[in-house]
Amino acid sequence: ITEPEFVDRVIDAGWYASFAGPLTYRRNDALREAAARIPAERLLVETDSPYLAPEPRRGRPNRPANVAHTLTRLAEVRGLTIDEADALTTANAARVFGW
């Protein structure tokens, strides 16, 4: 999700919402508020590689390993441990992709 104003629509439709590097940007409070509102069973994280690297890698080409920075920020926003956020988003991805 990149536009926080669409959160209600995403929630009402029962869609999944995936968050990438911009979730970590210092001035992106609105996106973090959106991440806090999405139902837990609908949260995903992604890298957007090679674009939109998260802090502290911002300004450099992104790579898949940087998803850990986004996951860490999502965990903070949701009041979860990193392990809890990892388990949650992994289970959600498994459901979406049929693993």
PDB file of N, CA and C in Angstrom:
ATOM      1  N   ILE A   1       0.866  -1.177   0.000  1.00  0.00           N
ATOM      2  CA  ILE A   1       0.000   0.000   0.000  1.00  0.00           C
ATOM      3  C   ILE A   1       0.907   1.233   0.000  1.00  0.00           C
ATOM      4  N   THR A   2       0.591   2.196  -0.834  1.00  0.00           N
ATOM      5  CA  THR A   2       1.397   3.413  -0.878  1.00  0.00           C
ATOM      6  C   THR A   2       0.593   4.661  -0.546  1.00  0.00           C
ATOM      7  N   GLU A   3      -0.701   4.569  -0.602  1.00  0.00           N
ATOM      8  CA  GLU A   3      -1.550   5.732  -0.346  1.00  0.00           C
ATOM      9  C   GLU A   3      -2.393   5.485   0.906  1.00  0.00           C
ATOM     10  N   PRO A   4      -2.019   6.084   2.034  1.00  0.00           N
ATOM     11  CA  PRO A   4      -2.737   5.837   3.280  1.00  0.00           C
ATOM     12  C   PRO A   4      -4.235   6.123   3.204  1.00  0.00           C
ATOM     13  N   GLU A   5      -4.644   7.025   2.316  1.00  0.00           N
ATOM     14  CA  GLU A   5      -6.078   7.350   2.243  1.00  0.00           C
ATOM     15  C   GLU A   5      -6.916   6.188   1.714  1.00  0.00           C
ATOM     16  N   PHE A   6      -6.280   5.154   1.193  1.00  0.00           N
ATOM     17  CA  PHE A   6      -7.019   3.996   0.690  1.00  0.00           C
ATOM     18  C   PHE A   6      -7.206   2.903   1.738  1.00  0.00           C
ATOM     19  N   VAL A   7      -6.767   3.141   2.957  1.00  0.00           N
ATOM     20  CA  VAL A   7      -6.833   2.113   3.993  1.00  0.00           C
ATOM     21  C   VAL A   7      -8.249   1.608   4.214  1.00  0.00           C
ATOM     22  N   ASP A   8      -9.221   2.496   4.336  1.00  0.00           N
ATOM     23  CA  ASP A   8     -10.593   2.053   4.571  1.00  0.00           C
ATOM     24  C   ASP A   8     -11.085   1.169   3.437  1.00  0.00           C
ATOM     25  N   ARG A   9     -10.751   1.513   2.228  1.00  0.00           N
ATOM     26  CA  ARG A   9     -11.162   0.716   1.077  1.00  0.00           C
ATOM     27  C   ARG A   9     -10.516  -0.674   1.111  1.00  0.00           C
ATOM     28  N   VAL A  10      -9.242  -0.711   1.457  1.00  0.00           N
ATOM     29  CA  VAL A  10      -8.525  -1.984   1.566  1.00  0.00           C
ATOM     30  C   VAL A  10      -9.155  -2.852   2.648  1.00  0.00           C
ATOM     31  N   ILE A  11      -9.427  -2.268   3.795  1.00  0.00           N
ATOM     32  CA  ILE A  11     -10.031  -3.011   4.900  1.00  0.00           C
ATOM     33  C   ILE A  11     -11.420  -3.507   4.516  1.00  0.00           C
ATOM     34  N   ASP A  12     -12.255  -2.626   3.995  1.00  0.00           N
ATOM     35  CA  ASP A  12     -13.624  -2.998   3.628  1.00  0.00           C
ATOM     36  C   ASP A  12     -13.673  -4.094   2.574  1.00  0.00           C
ATOM     37  N   ALA A  13     -12.725  -4.075   1.657  1.00  0.00           N
ATOM     38  CA  ALA A  13     -12.701  -5.073   0.579  1.00  0.00           C
ATOM     39  C   ALA A  13     -12.073  -6.390   1.027  1.00  0.00           C
ATOM     40  N   GLY A  14     -11.425  -6.404   2.178  1.00  0.00           N
ATOM     41  CA  GLY A  14     -10.770  -7.613   2.652  1.00  0.00           C
ATOM     42  C   GLY A  14      -9.482  -7.929   1.915  1.00  0.00           C
ATOM     43  N   TRP A  15      -8.882  -6.912   1.316  1.00  0.00           N
ATOM     44  CA  TRP A  15      -7.640  -7.103   0.568  1.00  0.00           C
ATOM     45  C   TRP A  15      -6.453  -7.210   1.517  1.00  0.00           C
ATOM     46  N   TYR A  16      -5.377  -7.757   1.001  1.00  0.00           N
ATOM     47  CA  TYR A  16      -4.104  -7.750   1.705  1.00  0.00           C
ATOM     48  C   TYR A  16      -3.424  -6.412   1.419  1.00  0.00           C
ATOM     49  N   ALA A  17      -2.577  -5.982   2.345  1.00  0.00           N
ATOM     50  CA  ALA A  17      -1.809  -4.755   2.162  1.00  0.00           C
ATOM     51  C   ALA A  17      -0.344  -5.072   2.408  1.00  0.00           C
ATOM     52  N   SER A  18       0.487  -4.724   1.453  1.00  0.00           N
ATOM     53  CA  SER A  18       1.917  -4.984   1.552  1.00  0.00           C
ATOM     54  C   SER A  18       2.662  -3.667   1.727  1.00  0.00           C
ATOM     55  N   PHE A  19       3.604  -3.674   2.631  1.00  0.00           N
ATOM     56  CA  PHE A  19       4.381  -2.476   2.936  1.00  0.00           C
ATOM     57  C   PHE A  19       5.833  -2.699   2.563  1.00  0.00           C
ATOM     58  N   ALA A  20       6.443  -1.666   1.997  1.00  0.00           N
ATOM     59  CA  ALA A  20       7.828  -1.729   1.527  1.00  0.00           C
ATOM     60  C   ALA A  20       8.647  -0.642   2.230  1.00  0.00           C
ATOM     61  N   GLY A  21       9.806  -0.348   1.683  1.00  0.00           N
ATOM     62  CA  GLY A  21      10.754   0.590   2.270  1.00  0.00           C
ATOM     63  C   GLY A  21      10.193   1.915   2.754  1.00  0.00           C
ATOM     64  N   PRO A  22       9.250   2.539   2.037  1.00  0.00           N
ATOM     65  CA  PRO A  22       8.735   3.824   2.504  1.00  0.00           C
ATOM     66  C   PRO A  22       8.142   3.794   3.913  1.00  0.00           C
ATOM     67  N   LEU A  23       7.766   2.615   4.412  1.00  0.00           N
ATOM     68  CA  LEU A  23       7.263   2.512   5.780  1.00  0.00           C
ATOM     69  C   LEU A  23       8.315   2.994   6.779  1.00  0.00           C
ATOM     70  N   THR A  24       9.579   2.890   6.418  1.00  0.00           N
ATOM     71  CA  THR A  24      10.671   3.250   7.325  1.00  0.00           C
ATOM     72  C   THR A  24      11.095   4.711   7.231  1.00  0.00           C
ATOM     73  N   TYR A  25      10.608   5.441   6.245  1.00  0.00           N
ATOM     74  CA  TYR A  25      11.058   6.821   6.037  1.00  0.00           C
ATOM     75  C   TYR A  25      10.587   7.716   7.186  1.00  0.00           C
ATOM     76  N   ARG A  26      11.473   8.520   7.675  1.00  0.00           N
ATOM     77  CA  ARG A  26      11.213   9.334   8.873  1.00  0.00           C
ATOM     78  C   ARG A  26       9.939  10.159   8.805  1.00  0.00           C
ATOM     79  N   ARG A  27       9.648  10.711   7.676  1.00  0.00           N
ATOM     80  CA  ARG A  27       8.484  11.607   7.570  1.00  0.00           C
ATOM     81  C   ARG A  27       7.232  10.913   7.052  1.00  0.00           C
ATOM     82  N   ASN A  28       7.208   9.606   7.083  1.00  0.00           N
ATOM     83  CA  ASN A  28       6.064   8.885   6.539  1.00  0.00           C
ATOM     84  C   ASN A  28       5.141   8.349   7.634  1.00  0.00           C
ATOM     85  N   ASP A  29       4.772   9.232   8.567  1.00  0.00           N
ATOM     86  CA  ASP A  29       3.893   8.843   9.669  1.00  0.00           C
ATOM     87  C   ASP A  29       2.542   8.345   9.181  1.00  0.00           C
ATOM     88  N   ALA A  30       2.011   8.928   8.119  1.00  0.00           N
ATOM     89  CA  ALA A  30       0.702   8.516   7.611  1.00  0.00           C
ATOM     90  C   ALA A  30       0.732   7.058   7.153  1.00  0.00           C
ATOM     91  N   LEU A  31       1.809   6.645   6.538  1.00  0.00           N
ATOM     92  CA  LEU A  31       1.905   5.254   6.091  1.00  0.00           C
ATOM     93  C   LEU A  31       2.016   4.315   7.290  1.00  0.00           C
ATOM     94  N   ARG A  32       2.739   4.722   8.325  1.00  0.00           N
ATOM     95  CA  ARG A  32       2.817   3.900   9.538  1.00  0.00           C
ATOM     96  C   ARG A  32       1.457   3.813  10.229  1.00  0.00           C
ATOM     97  N   GLU A  33       0.696   4.889  10.202  1.00  0.00           N
ATOM     98  CA  GLU A  33      -0.659   4.844  10.752  1.00  0.00           C
ATOM     99  C   GLU A  33      -1.516   3.863   9.961  1.00  0.00           C
ATOM    100  N   ALA A  34      -1.345   3.845   8.647  1.00  0.00           N
ATOM    101  CA  ALA A  34      -2.072   2.888   7.807  1.00  0.00           C
ATOM    102  C   ALA A  34      -1.685   1.465   8.178  1.00  0.00           C
ATOM    103  N   ALA A  35      -0.396   1.214   8.370  1.00  0.00           N
ATOM    104  CA  ALA A  35       0.074  -0.128   8.728  1.00  0.00           C
ATOM    105  C   ALA A  35      -0.480  -0.573  10.074  1.00  0.00           C
ATOM    106  N   ALA A  36      -0.711   0.362  10.962  1.00  0.00           N
ATOM    107  CA  ALA A  36      -1.273   0.030  12.267  1.00  0.00           C
ATOM    108  C   ALA A  36      -2.750  -0.350  12.171  1.00  0.00           C
ATOM    109  N   ARG A  37      -3.428   0.137  11.151  1.00  0.00           N
ATOM    110  CA  ARG A  37      -4.871  -0.082  11.019  1.00  0.00           C
ATOM    111  C   ARG A  37      -5.253  -1.328  10.223  1.00  0.00           C
ATOM    112  N   ILE A  38      -4.370  -1.819   9.386  1.00  0.00           N
ATOM    113  CA  ILE A  38      -4.689  -2.990   8.568  1.00  0.00           C
ATOM    114  C   ILE A  38      -4.827  -4.203   9.481  1.00  0.00           C
ATOM    115  N   PRO A  39      -5.859  -5.019   9.292  1.00  0.00           N
ATOM    116  CA  PRO A  39      -5.990  -6.225  10.118  1.00  0.00           C
ATOM    117  C   PRO A  39      -4.745  -7.116   9.998  1.00  0.00           C
ATOM    118  N   ALA A  40      -4.332  -7.682  11.115  1.00  0.00           N
ATOM    119  CA  ALA A  40      -3.099  -8.474  11.162  1.00  0.00           C
ATOM    120  C   ALA A  40      -3.075  -9.582  10.123  1.00  0.00           C
ATOM    121  N   GLU A  41      -4.194 -10.213   9.892  1.00  0.00           N
ATOM    122  CA  GLU A  41      -4.248 -11.341   8.950  1.00  0.00           C
ATOM    123  C   GLU A  41      -4.170 -10.895   7.492  1.00  0.00           C
ATOM    124  N   ARG A  42      -4.040  -9.596   7.256  1.00  0.00           N
ATOM    125  CA  ARG A  42      -3.958  -9.053   5.896  1.00  0.00           C
ATOM    126  C   ARG A  42      -2.656  -8.303   5.626  1.00  0.00           C
ATOM    127  N   LEU A  43      -1.689  -8.391   6.532  1.00  0.00           N
ATOM    128  CA  LEU A  43      -0.416  -7.666   6.398  1.00  0.00           C
ATOM    129  C   LEU A  43       0.643  -8.475   5.661  1.00  0.00           C
ATOM    130  N   LEU A  44       1.350  -7.801   4.774  1.00  0.00           N
ATOM    131  CA  LEU A  44       2.496  -8.372   4.080  1.00  0.00           C
ATOM    132  C   LEU A  44       3.618  -7.335   4.058  1.00  0.00           C
ATOM    133  N   VAL A  45       4.843  -7.795   3.825  1.00  0.00           N
ATOM    134  CA  VAL A  45       5.968  -6.889   3.593  1.00  0.00           C
ATOM    135  C   VAL A  45       6.636  -7.293   2.290  1.00  0.00           C
ATOM    136  N   GLU A  46       7.289  -6.326   1.663  1.00  0.00           N
ATOM    137  CA  GLU A  46       7.975  -6.580   0.395  1.00  0.00           C
ATOM    138  C   GLU A  46       9.181  -5.661   0.282  1.00  0.00           C
ATOM    139  N   THR A  47      10.004  -5.908  -0.749  1.00  0.00           N
ATOM    140  CA  THR A  47      11.211  -5.095  -0.904  1.00  0.00           C
ATOM    141  C   THR A  47      11.068  -3.987  -1.933  1.00  0.00           C
ATOM    142  N   ASP A  48      10.299  -4.188  -2.985  1.00  0.00           N
ATOM    143  CA  ASP A  48      10.228  -3.236  -4.097  1.00  0.00           C
ATOM    144  C   ASP A  48      11.575  -3.130  -4.815  1.00  0.00           C
ATOM    145  N   SER A  49      12.414  -4.144  -4.676  1.00  0.00           N
ATOM    146  CA  SER A  49      13.746  -4.131  -5.303  1.00  0.00           C
ATOM    147  C   SER A  49      13.622  -3.968  -6.806  1.00  0.00           C
ATOM    148  N   PRO A  50      14.469  -3.165  -7.392  1.00  0.00           N
ATOM    149  CA  PRO A  50      15.644  -2.479  -6.843  1.00  0.00           C
ATOM    150  C   PRO A  50      15.352  -1.058  -6.389  1.00  0.00           C
ATOM    151  N   TYR A  51      14.087  -0.716  -6.196  1.00  0.00           N
ATOM    152  CA  TYR A  51      13.703   0.653  -5.855  1.00  0.00           C
ATOM    153  C   TYR A  51      13.305   0.767  -4.390  1.00  0.00           C
ATOM    154  N   LEU A  52      13.164   1.986  -3.915  1.00  0.00           N
ATOM    155  CA  LEU A  52      12.610   2.336  -2.611  1.00  0.00           C
ATOM    156  C   LEU A  52      13.234   1.573  -1.449  1.00  0.00           C
ATOM    157  N   ALA A  53      14.542   1.631  -1.368  1.00  0.00           N
ATOM    158  CA  ALA A  53      15.245   0.984  -0.256  1.00  0.00           C
ATOM    159  C   ALA A  53      14.819   1.609   1.071  1.00  0.00           C
ATOM    160  N   PRO A  54      14.690   0.795   2.108  1.00  0.00           N
ATOM    161  CA  PRO A  54      14.311   1.332   3.415  1.00  0.00           C
ATOM    162  C   PRO A  54      15.479   2.046   4.091  1.00  0.00           C
ATOM    163  N   GLU A  55      15.146   2.850   5.106  1.00  0.00           N
ATOM    164  CA  GLU A  55      16.190   3.380   5.978  1.00  0.00           C
ATOM    165  C   GLU A  55      16.804   2.161   6.648  1.00  0.00           C
ATOM    166  N   PRO A  56      18.059   2.030   6.832  1.00  0.00           N
ATOM    167  CA  PRO A  56      19.124   2.985   6.609  1.00  0.00           C
ATOM    168  C   PRO A  56      19.797   2.843   5.243  1.00  0.00           C
ATOM    169  N   ARG A  57      19.203   2.127   4.317  1.00  0.00           N
ATOM    170  CA  ARG A  57      19.794   1.882   3.000  1.00  0.00           C
ATOM    171  C   ARG A  57      19.260   2.836   1.938  1.00  0.00           C
ATOM    172  N   ARG A  58      18.441   3.767   2.334  1.00  0.00           N
ATOM    173  CA  ARG A  58      17.806   4.692   1.392  1.00  0.00           C
ATOM    174  C   ARG A  58      18.852   5.414   0.547  1.00  0.00           C
ATOM    175  N   GLY A  59      18.546   5.566  -0.743  1.00  0.00           N
ATOM    176  CA  GLY A  59      19.448   6.232  -1.658  1.00  0.00           C
ATOM    177  C   GLY A  59      20.366   5.270  -2.390  1.00  0.00           C
ATOM    178  N   ARG A  60      20.311   4.012  -2.017  1.00  0.00           N
ATOM    179  CA  ARG A  60      21.112   2.972  -2.678  1.00  0.00           C
ATOM    180  C   ARG A  60      20.158   1.978  -3.335  1.00  0.00           C
ATOM    181  N   PRO A  61      20.657   1.203  -4.285  1.00  0.00           N
ATOM    182  CA  PRO A  61      19.785   0.187  -4.871  1.00  0.00           C
ATOM    183  C   PRO A  61      19.262  -0.767  -3.789  1.00  0.00           C
ATOM    184  N   ASN A  62      18.018  -1.093  -3.866  1.00  0.00           N
ATOM    185  CA  ASN A  62      17.406  -1.988  -2.899  1.00  0.00           C
ATOM    186  C   ASN A  62      17.729  -3.428  -3.263  1.00  0.00           C
ATOM    187  N   ARG A  63      17.640  -4.308  -2.278  1.00  0.00           N
ATOM    188  CA  ARG A  63      17.820  -5.736  -2.513  1.00  0.00           C
ATOM    189  C   ARG A  63      16.911  -6.496  -1.558  1.00  0.00           C
ATOM    190  N   PRO A  64      16.583  -7.738  -1.866  1.00  0.00           N
ATOM    191  CA  PRO A  64      15.629  -8.488  -1.044  1.00  0.00           C
ATOM    192  C   PRO A  64      15.978  -8.556   0.443  1.00  0.00           C
ATOM    193  N   ALA A  65      17.237  -8.647   0.787  1.00  0.00           N
ATOM    194  CA  ALA A  65      17.614  -8.744   2.205  1.00  0.00           C
ATOM    195  C   ALA A  65      17.164  -7.531   3.012  1.00  0.00           C
ATOM    196  N   ASN A  66      16.953  -6.410   2.345  1.00  0.00           N
ATOM    197  CA  ASN A  66      16.542  -5.194   3.061  1.00  0.00           C
ATOM    198  C   ASN A  66      15.123  -5.266   3.595  1.00  0.00           C
ATOM    199  N   VAL A  67      14.378  -6.285   3.228  1.00  0.00           N
ATOM    200  CA  VAL A  67      13.022  -6.432   3.766  1.00  0.00           C
ATOM    201  C   VAL A  67      13.063  -6.539   5.293  1.00  0.00           C
ATOM    202  N   ALA A  68      14.193  -6.961   5.835  1.00  0.00           N
ATOM    203  CA  ALA A  68      14.324  -7.052   7.297  1.00  0.00           C
ATOM    204  C   ALA A  68      14.139  -5.688   7.960  1.00  0.00           C
ATOM    205  N   HIS A  69      14.588  -4.613   7.312  1.00  0.00           N
ATOM    206  CA  HIS A  69      14.402  -3.265   7.868  1.00  0.00           C
ATOM    207  C   HIS A  69      12.921  -2.885   7.886  1.00  0.00           C
ATOM    208  N   THR A  70      12.221  -3.240   6.813  1.00  0.00           N
ATOM    209  CA  THR A  70      10.787  -2.937   6.742  1.00  0.00           C
ATOM    210  C   THR A  70      10.031  -3.757   7.775  1.00  0.00           C
ATOM    211  N   LEU A  71      10.372  -5.023   7.907  1.00  0.00           N
ATOM    212  CA  LEU A  71       9.727  -5.890   8.894  1.00  0.00           C
ATOM    213  C   LEU A  71       9.958  -5.366  10.308  1.00  0.00           C
ATOM    214  N   THR A  72      11.157  -4.905  10.588  1.00  0.00           N
ATOM    215  CA  THR A  72      11.466  -4.365  11.913  1.00  0.00           C
ATOM    216  C   THR A  72      10.593  -3.154  12.215  1.00  0.00           C
ATOM    217  N   ARG A  73      10.442  -2.284  11.236  1.00  0.00           N
ATOM    218  CA  ARG A  73       9.605  -1.086  11.437  1.00  0.00           C
ATOM    219  C   ARG A  73       8.146  -1.472  11.592  1.00  0.00           C
ATOM    220  N   LEU A  74       7.683  -2.437  10.810  1.00  0.00           N
ATOM    221  CA  LEU A  74       6.300  -2.908  10.938  1.00  0.00           C
ATOM    222  C   LEU A  74       6.074  -3.483  12.330  1.00  0.00           C
ATOM    223  N   ALA A  75       7.023  -4.246  12.836  1.00  0.00           N
ATOM    224  CA  ALA A  75       6.910  -4.800  14.187  1.00  0.00           C
ATOM    225  C   ALA A  75       6.777  -3.684  15.220  1.00  0.00           C
ATOM    226  N   GLU A  76       7.581  -2.644  15.094  1.00  0.00           N
ATOM    227  CA  GLU A  76       7.503  -1.505  16.015  1.00  0.00           C
ATOM    228  C   GLU A  76       6.140  -0.845  15.957  1.00  0.00           C
ATOM    229  N   VAL A  77       5.651  -0.623  14.744  1.00  0.00           N
ATOM    230  CA  VAL A  77       4.354   0.036  14.547  1.00  0.00           C
ATOM    231  C   VAL A  77       3.216  -0.775  15.171  1.00  0.00           C
ATOM    232  N   ARG A  78       3.317  -2.086  15.065  1.00  0.00           N
ATOM    233  CA  ARG A  78       2.249  -2.971  15.537  1.00  0.00           C
ATOM    234  C   ARG A  78       2.437  -3.433  16.977  1.00  0.00           C
ATOM    235  N   GLY A  79       3.553  -3.059  17.619  1.00  0.00           N
ATOM    236  CA  GLY A  79       3.811  -3.495  18.988  1.00  0.00           C
ATOM    237  C   GLY A  79       4.112  -4.986  19.074  1.00  0.00           C
ATOM    238  N   LEU A  80       4.805  -5.498  18.065  1.00  0.00           N
ATOM    239  CA  LEU A  80       5.153  -6.913  18.009  1.00  0.00           C
ATOM    240  C   LEU A  80       6.665  -7.079  18.129  1.00  0.00           C
ATOM    241  N   THR A  81       7.094  -8.266  18.485  1.00  0.00           N
ATOM    242  CA  THR A  81       8.508  -8.576  18.375  1.00  0.00           C
ATOM    243  C   THR A  81       8.792  -8.831  16.895  1.00  0.00           C
ATOM    244  N   ILE A  82      10.062  -8.810  16.535  1.00  0.00           N
ATOM    245  CA  ILE A  82      10.419  -9.103  15.144  1.00  0.00           C
ATOM    246  C   ILE A  82      10.006 -10.532  14.800  1.00  0.00           C
ATOM    247  N   ASP A  83      10.195 -11.464  15.732  1.00  0.00           N
ATOM    248  CA  ASP A  83       9.802 -12.856  15.479  1.00  0.00           C
ATOM    249  C   ASP A  83       8.290 -12.976  15.256  1.00  0.00           C
ATOM    250  N   GLU A  84       7.503 -12.246  16.043  1.00  0.00           N
ATOM    251  CA  GLU A  84       6.045 -12.279  15.857  1.00  0.00           C
ATOM    252  C   GLU A  84       5.647 -11.701  14.508  1.00  0.00           C
ATOM    253  N   ALA A  85       6.262 -10.572  14.131  1.00  0.00           N
ATOM    254  CA  ALA A  85       5.953  -9.953  12.844  1.00  0.00           C
ATOM    255  C   ALA A  85       6.378 -10.862  11.699  1.00  0.00           C
ATOM    256  N   ASP A  86       7.517 -11.521  11.846  1.00  0.00           N
ATOM    257  CA  ASP A  86       7.999 -12.456  10.830  1.00  0.00           C
ATOM    258  C   ASP A  86       7.017 -13.620  10.672  1.00  0.00           C
ATOM    259  N   ALA A  87       6.612 -14.216  11.778  1.00  0.00           N
ATOM    260  CA  ALA A  87       5.679 -15.342  11.719  1.00  0.00           C
ATOM    261  C   ALA A  87       4.338 -14.913  11.109  1.00  0.00           C
ATOM    262  N   LEU A  88       3.869 -13.749  11.490  1.00  0.00           N
ATOM    263  CA  LEU A  88       2.592 -13.237  10.985  1.00  0.00           C
ATOM    264  C   LEU A  88       2.644 -13.011   9.478  1.00  0.00           C
ATOM    265  N   THR A  89       3.637 -12.268   9.013  1.00  0.00           N
ATOM    266  CA  THR A  89       3.696 -11.951   7.585  1.00  0.00           C
ATOM    267  C   THR A  89       4.053 -13.172   6.743  1.00  0.00           C
ATOM    268  N   THR A  90       4.819 -14.099   7.308  1.00  0.00           N
ATOM    269  CA  THR A  90       5.125 -15.338   6.588  1.00  0.00           C
ATOM    270  C   THR A  90       3.874 -16.188   6.433  1.00  0.00           C
ATOM    271  N   ALA A  91       3.085 -16.300   7.493  1.00  0.00           N
ATOM    272  CA  ALA A  91       1.823 -17.059   7.408  1.00  0.00           C
ATOM    273  C   ALA A  91       0.868 -16.405   6.408  1.00  0.00           C
ATOM    274  N   ASN A  92       0.811 -15.090   6.408  1.00  0.00           N
ATOM    275  CA  ASN A  92      -0.056 -14.387   5.458  1.00  0.00           C
ATOM    276  C   ASN A  92       0.414 -14.622   4.013  1.00  0.00           C
ATOM    277  N   ALA A  93       1.723 -14.558   3.794  1.00  0.00           N
ATOM    278  CA  ALA A  93       2.265 -14.799   2.449  1.00  0.00           C
ATOM    279  C   ALA A  93       1.989 -16.232   2.014  1.00  0.00           C
ATOM    280  N   ALA A  94       2.107 -17.169   2.928  1.00  0.00           N
ATOM    281  CA  ALA A  94       1.823 -18.571   2.607  1.00  0.00           C
ATOM    282  C   ALA A  94       0.371 -18.735   2.168  1.00  0.00           C
ATOM    283  N   ARG A  95      -0.525 -18.046   2.846  1.00  0.00           N
ATOM    284  CA  ARG A  95      -1.952 -18.105   2.481  1.00  0.00           C
ATOM    285  C   ARG A  95      -2.186 -17.482   1.111  1.00  0.00           C
ATOM    286  N   VAL A  96      -1.572 -16.341   0.858  1.00  0.00           N
ATOM    287  CA  VAL A  96      -1.760 -15.649  -0.420  1.00  0.00           C
ATOM    288  C   VAL A  96      -1.212 -16.468  -1.576  1.00  0.00           C
ATOM    289  N   PHE A  97      -0.015 -17.024  -1.399  1.00  0.00           N
ATOM    290  CA  PHE A  97       0.665 -17.710  -2.491  1.00  0.00           C
ATOM    291  C   PHE A  97       0.470 -19.216  -2.499  1.00  0.00           C
ATOM    292  N   GLY A  98      -0.303 -19.731  -1.535  1.00  0.00           N
ATOM    293  CA  GLY A  98      -0.627 -21.148  -1.511  1.00  0.00           C
ATOM    294  C   GLY A  98       0.552 -22.065  -1.219  1.00  0.00           C
ATOM    295  N   TRP A  99       1.463 -21.632  -0.314  1.00  0.00           N
ATOM    296  CA  TRP A  99       2.610 -22.462   0.007  1.00  0.00           C
ATOM    297  C   TRP A  99       2.204 -23.586   0.916  1.00  0.00           C
TER     298      TRP A  99
END
